[in-house]
Amino acid sequence: VRLKRAPAVWGDSAPDYSLATLGSAPYRYLYTLLFVDDKITGFYEYDMVRVKANILKVVEEANTYFNQLRLGIVVVDVLQTMRSNLSLYGFQEYRRQRFCVDSPESQELI
């Protein structure tokens, strides 16, 4: 049986993944520390309470999909970078500067 693929629509119910075979895989949690750039915080008028509330709405929506696969996203915190247009490479540089990552051991974590 092949199910029709369609893009997810914000607010719609998550598809039923009950046909997925997970065996006895345990439930896993992905603990995340999320960083938001200046454009996102500016959109919410630099009100971090509103930023966090709206980011958590997105995570809650994502969890409706992931929970069926025995995976849950846990947000430890949402931090502001004070930079705009933060790309993956830009974030890597931000992290190096912010956490003074200079040792060879810490390079493995990046």
mmCIF file with all atom_site columns, C-alpha atoms in Angstrom:
data_model
loop_
_atom_site.group_PDB
_atom_site.id
_atom_site.type_symbol
_atom_site.label_atom_id
_atom_site.label_alt_id
_atom_site.label_comp_id
_atom_site.label_asym_id
_atom_site.label_entity_id
_atom_site.label_seq_id
_atom_site.pdbx_PDB_ins_code
_atom_site.Cartn_x
_atom_site.Cartn_y
_atom_site.Cartn_z
_atom_site.occupancy
_atom_site.B_iso_or_equiv
_atom_site.pdbx_formal_charge
_atom_site.auth_seq_id
_atom_site.auth_comp_id
_atom_site.auth_asym_id
_atom_site.auth_atom_id
_atom_site.pdbx_PDB_model_num
ATOM 1   C CA . VAL A 1 1   ? 0.000  0.000  0.000  1.00 0.00 ? 1   VAL A CA 1
ATOM 2   C CA . ARG A 1 2   ? 1.499  3.329  -1.029 1.00 0.00 ? 2   ARG A CA 1
ATOM 3   C CA . LEU A 1 3   ? 0.114  6.351  0.695  1.00 0.00 ? 3   LEU A CA 1
ATOM 4   C CA . LYS A 1 4   ? -0.214 9.631  -1.170 1.00 0.00 ? 4   LYS A CA 1
ATOM 5   C CA . ARG A 1 5   ? 2.453  12.128 -0.213 1.00 0.00 ? 5   ARG A CA 1
ATOM 6   C CA . ALA A 1 6   ? 1.449  15.699 0.350  1.00 0.00 ? 6   ALA A CA 1
ATOM 7   C CA . PRO A 1 7   ? 3.058  18.671 2.067  1.00 0.00 ? 7   PRO A CA 1
ATOM 8   C CA . ALA A 1 8   ? 2.158  19.330 5.677  1.00 0.00 ? 8   ALA A CA 1
ATOM 9   C CA . VAL A 1 9   ? -0.284 22.168 6.212  1.00 0.00 ? 9   VAL A CA 1
ATOM 10  C CA . TRP A 1 10  ? 0.003  24.281 9.366  1.00 0.00 ? 10  TRP A CA 1
ATOM 11  C CA . GLY A 1 11  ? -2.832 23.431 11.752 1.00 0.00 ? 11  GLY A CA 1
ATOM 12  C CA . ASP A 1 12  ? -3.955 20.257 9.941  1.00 0.00 ? 12  ASP A CA 1
ATOM 13  C CA . SER A 1 13  ? -3.876 16.959 11.786 1.00 0.00 ? 13  SER A CA 1
ATOM 14  C CA . ALA A 1 14  ? -0.674 14.993 11.491 1.00 0.00 ? 14  ALA A CA 1
ATOM 15  C CA . PRO A 1 15  ? -0.901 11.990 9.173  1.00 0.00 ? 15  PRO A CA 1
ATOM 16  C CA . ASP A 1 16  ? -1.321 8.555  10.710 1.00 0.00 ? 16  ASP A CA 1
ATOM 17  C CA . TYR A 1 17  ? 2.008  6.733  10.741 1.00 0.00 ? 17  TYR A CA 1
ATOM 18  C CA . SER A 1 18  ? 0.629  3.625  12.459 1.00 0.00 ? 18  SER A CA 1
ATOM 19  C CA . LEU A 1 19  ? 1.784  1.494  9.508  1.00 0.00 ? 19  LEU A CA 1
ATOM 20  C CA . ALA A 1 20  ? 5.402  2.312  10.348 1.00 0.00 ? 20  ALA A CA 1
ATOM 21  C CA . THR A 1 21  ? 7.190  -0.637 11.935 1.00 0.00 ? 21  THR A CA 1
ATOM 22  C CA . LEU A 1 22  ? 9.148  0.508  14.959 1.00 0.00 ? 22  LEU A CA 1
ATOM 23  C CA . GLY A 1 23  ? 9.664  -2.835 16.692 1.00 0.00 ? 23  GLY A CA 1
ATOM 24  C CA . SER A 1 24  ? 10.557 -2.358 20.322 1.00 0.00 ? 24  SER A CA 1
ATOM 25  C CA . ALA A 1 25  ? 12.398 0.915  19.803 1.00 0.00 ? 25  ALA A CA 1
ATOM 26  C CA . PRO A 1 26  ? 12.275 3.043  22.965 1.00 0.00 ? 26  PRO A CA 1
ATOM 27  C CA . TYR A 1 27  ? 10.837 6.542  23.044 1.00 0.00 ? 27  TYR A CA 1
ATOM 28  C CA . ARG A 1 28  ? 13.672 9.014  22.513 1.00 0.00 ? 28  ARG A CA 1
ATOM 29  C CA . TYR A 1 29  ? 13.954 12.678 23.371 1.00 0.00 ? 29  TYR A CA 1
ATOM 30  C CA . LEU A 1 30  ? 15.940 15.230 21.422 1.00 0.00 ? 30  LEU A CA 1
ATOM 31  C CA . TYR A 1 31  ? 16.923 18.031 23.790 1.00 0.00 ? 31  TYR A CA 1
ATOM 32  C CA . THR A 1 32  ? 17.444 21.249 21.866 1.00 0.00 ? 32  THR A CA 1
ATOM 33  C CA . LEU A 1 33  ? 18.800 24.703 22.517 1.00 0.00 ? 33  LEU A CA 1
ATOM 34  C CA . LEU A 1 34  ? 17.329 26.928 19.815 1.00 0.00 ? 34  LEU A CA 1
ATOM 35  C CA . PHE A 1 35  ? 18.876 30.151 18.565 1.00 0.00 ? 35  PHE A CA 1
ATOM 36  C CA . VAL A 1 36  ? 16.862 32.848 16.807 1.00 0.00 ? 36  VAL A CA 1
ATOM 37  C CA . ASP A 1 37  ? 18.336 35.654 14.763 1.00 0.00 ? 37  ASP A CA 1
ATOM 38  C CA . ASP A 1 38  ? 17.549 39.346 14.861 1.00 0.00 ? 38  ASP A CA 1
ATOM 39  C CA . LYS A 1 39  ? 14.909 39.153 12.125 1.00 0.00 ? 39  LYS A CA 1
ATOM 40  C CA . ILE A 1 40  ? 12.787 36.730 14.132 1.00 0.00 ? 40  ILE A CA 1
ATOM 41  C CA . THR A 1 41  ? 13.118 38.651 17.385 1.00 0.00 ? 41  THR A CA 1
ATOM 42  C CA . GLY A 1 42  ? 12.453 41.912 15.523 1.00 0.00 ? 42  GLY A CA 1
ATOM 43  C CA . PHE A 1 43  ? 9.247  40.464 14.090 1.00 0.00 ? 43  PHE A CA 1
ATOM 44  C CA . TYR A 1 44  ? 8.035  39.937 17.663 1.00 0.00 ? 44  TYR A CA 1
ATOM 45  C CA . GLU A 1 45  ? 9.270  43.395 18.715 1.00 0.00 ? 45  GLU A CA 1
ATOM 46  C CA . TYR A 1 46  ? 12.155 41.892 20.717 1.00 0.00 ? 46  TYR A CA 1
ATOM 47  C CA . ASP A 1 47  ? 9.712  40.377 23.209 1.00 0.00 ? 47  ASP A CA 1
ATOM 48  C CA . MET A 1 48  ? 11.423 37.081 24.049 1.00 0.00 ? 48  MET A CA 1
ATOM 49  C CA . VAL A 1 49  ? 8.322  35.791 25.842 1.00 0.00 ? 49  VAL A CA 1
ATOM 50  C CA . ARG A 1 50  ? 6.392  36.057 22.555 1.00 0.00 ? 50  ARG A CA 1
ATOM 51  C CA . VAL A 1 51  ? 9.317  34.640 20.577 1.00 0.00 ? 51  VAL A CA 1
ATOM 52  C CA . LYS A 1 52  ? 9.526  31.593 22.844 1.00 0.00 ? 52  LYS A CA 1
ATOM 53  C CA . ALA A 1 53  ? 5.759  31.072 22.845 1.00 0.00 ? 53  ALA A CA 1
ATOM 54  C CA . ASN A 1 54  ? 5.634  31.080 19.053 1.00 0.00 ? 54  ASN A CA 1
ATOM 55  C CA . ILE A 1 55  ? 8.711  28.893 18.641 1.00 0.00 ? 55  ILE A CA 1
ATOM 56  C CA . LEU A 1 56  ? 7.127  26.396 21.036 1.00 0.00 ? 56  LEU A CA 1
ATOM 57  C CA . LYS A 1 57  ? 3.982  26.344 18.871 1.00 0.00 ? 57  LYS A CA 1
ATOM 58  C CA . VAL A 1 58  ? 6.134  25.190 15.958 1.00 0.00 ? 58  VAL A CA 1
ATOM 59  C CA . VAL A 1 59  ? 7.831  22.546 18.116 1.00 0.00 ? 59  VAL A CA 1
ATOM 60  C CA . GLU A 1 60  ? 4.460  21.337 19.403 1.00 0.00 ? 60  GLU A CA 1
ATOM 61  C CA . GLU A 1 61  ? 3.258  20.955 15.811 1.00 0.00 ? 61  GLU A CA 1
ATOM 62  C CA . ALA A 1 62  ? 6.436  19.050 14.906 1.00 0.00 ? 62  ALA A CA 1
ATOM 63  C CA . ASN A 1 63  ? 5.944  16.758 17.895 1.00 0.00 ? 63  ASN A CA 1
ATOM 64  C CA . THR A 1 64  ? 2.530  15.669 16.557 1.00 0.00 ? 64  THR A CA 1
ATOM 65  C CA . TYR A 1 65  ? 4.511  14.037 13.742 1.00 0.00 ? 65  TYR A CA 1
ATOM 66  C CA . PHE A 1 66  ? 7.521  12.852 15.718 1.00 0.00 ? 66  PHE A CA 1
ATOM 67  C CA . ASN A 1 67  ? 5.591  11.387 18.662 1.00 0.00 ? 67  ASN A CA 1
ATOM 68  C CA . GLN A 1 68  ? 4.154  8.718  16.371 1.00 0.00 ? 68  GLN A CA 1
ATOM 69  C CA . LEU A 1 69  ? 7.731  7.667  15.631 1.00 0.00 ? 69  LEU A CA 1
ATOM 70  C CA . ARG A 1 70  ? 8.622  7.539  19.336 1.00 0.00 ? 70  ARG A CA 1
ATOM 71  C CA . LEU A 1 71  ? 10.622 10.749 19.177 1.00 0.00 ? 71  LEU A CA 1
ATOM 72  C CA . GLY A 1 72  ? 9.999  13.959 21.080 1.00 0.00 ? 72  GLY A CA 1
ATOM 73  C CA . ILE A 1 73  ? 11.638 17.359 20.781 1.00 0.00 ? 73  ILE A CA 1
ATOM 74  C CA . VAL A 1 74  ? 12.295 19.059 24.107 1.00 0.00 ? 74  VAL A CA 1
ATOM 75  C CA . VAL A 1 75  ? 13.279 22.726 24.008 1.00 0.00 ? 75  VAL A CA 1
ATOM 76  C CA . VAL A 1 76  ? 15.716 23.581 26.786 1.00 0.00 ? 76  VAL A CA 1
ATOM 77  C CA . ASP A 1 77  ? 15.744 27.289 25.907 1.00 0.00 ? 77  ASP A CA 1
ATOM 78  C CA . VAL A 1 78  ? 15.435 29.763 23.063 1.00 0.00 ? 78  VAL A CA 1
ATOM 79  C CA . LEU A 1 79  ? 18.279 32.272 22.841 1.00 0.00 ? 79  LEU A CA 1
ATOM 80  C CA . GLN A 1 80  ? 18.675 35.440 20.819 1.00 0.00 ? 80  GLN A CA 1
ATOM 81  C CA . THR A 1 81  ? 21.834 35.817 18.704 1.00 0.00 ? 81  THR A CA 1
ATOM 82  C CA . MET A 1 82  ? 21.548 39.561 17.959 1.00 0.00 ? 82  MET A CA 1
ATOM 83  C CA . ARG A 1 83  ? 22.603 38.834 14.366 1.00 0.00 ? 83  ARG A CA 1
ATOM 84  C CA . SER A 1 84  ? 20.540 38.937 11.196 1.00 0.00 ? 84  SER A CA 1
ATOM 85  C CA . ASN A 1 85  ? 20.524 36.391 8.375  1.00 0.00 ? 85  ASN A CA 1
ATOM 86  C CA . LEU A 1 86  ? 22.166 33.716 10.476 1.00 0.00 ? 86  LEU A CA 1
ATOM 87  C CA . SER A 1 87  ? 23.146 30.802 8.238  1.00 0.00 ? 87  SER A CA 1
ATOM 88  C CA . LEU A 1 88  ? 24.499 27.466 9.411  1.00 0.00 ? 88  LEU A CA 1
ATOM 89  C CA . TYR A 1 89  ? 28.046 28.694 8.775  1.00 0.00 ? 89  TYR A CA 1
ATOM 90  C CA . GLY A 1 90  ? 27.301 31.991 10.472 1.00 0.00 ? 90  GLY A CA 1
ATOM 91  C CA . PHE A 1 91  ? 25.965 30.120 13.483 1.00 0.00 ? 91  PHE A CA 1
ATOM 92  C CA . GLN A 1 92  ? 29.115 28.024 13.628 1.00 0.00 ? 92  GLN A CA 1
ATOM 93  C CA . GLU A 1 93  ? 31.188 31.222 13.771 1.00 0.00 ? 93  GLU A CA 1
ATOM 94  C CA . TYR A 1 94  ? 28.807 32.713 16.362 1.00 0.00 ? 94  TYR A CA 1
ATOM 95  C CA . ARG A 1 95  ? 29.216 29.607 18.495 1.00 0.00 ? 95  ARG A CA 1
ATOM 96  C CA . ARG A 1 96  ? 33.002 29.713 18.237 1.00 0.00 ? 96  ARG A CA 1
ATOM 97  C CA . GLN A 1 97  ? 33.103 33.363 19.311 1.00 0.00 ? 97  GLN A CA 1
ATOM 98  C CA . ARG A 1 98  ? 30.494 33.009 22.022 1.00 0.00 ? 98  ARG A CA 1
ATOM 99  C CA . PHE A 1 99  ? 31.933 29.920 23.661 1.00 0.00 ? 99  PHE A CA 1
ATOM 100 C CA . CYS A 1 100 ? 35.632 30.563 22.885 1.00 0.00 ? 100 CYS A CA 1
ATOM 101 C CA . VAL A 1 101 ? 35.969 27.192 21.206 1.00 0.00 ? 101 VAL A CA 1
ATOM 102 C CA . ASP A 1 102 ? 39.687 26.866 20.513 1.00 0.00 ? 102 ASP A CA 1
ATOM 103 C CA . SER A 1 103 ? 40.785 23.475 21.828 1.00 0.00 ? 103 SER A CA 1
ATOM 104 C CA . PRO A 1 104 ? 41.042 20.462 19.466 1.00 0.00 ? 104 PRO A CA 1
ATOM 105 C CA . GLU A 1 105 ? 38.623 18.502 21.670 1.00 0.00 ? 105 GLU A CA 1
ATOM 106 C CA . SER A 1 106 ? 35.945 21.168 21.407 1.00 0.00 ? 106 SER A CA 1
ATOM 107 C CA . GLN A 1 107 ? 36.352 21.333 17.606 1.00 0.00 ? 107 GLN A CA 1
ATOM 108 C CA . GLU A 1 108 ? 34.870 17.829 17.447 1.00 0.00 ? 108 GLU A CA 1
ATOM 109 C CA . LEU A 1 109 ? 31.648 19.182 18.970 1.00 0.00 ? 109 LEU A CA 1
ATOM 110 C CA . ILE A 1 110 ? 31.215 21.726 16.195 1.00 0.00 ? 110 ILE A CA 1
#
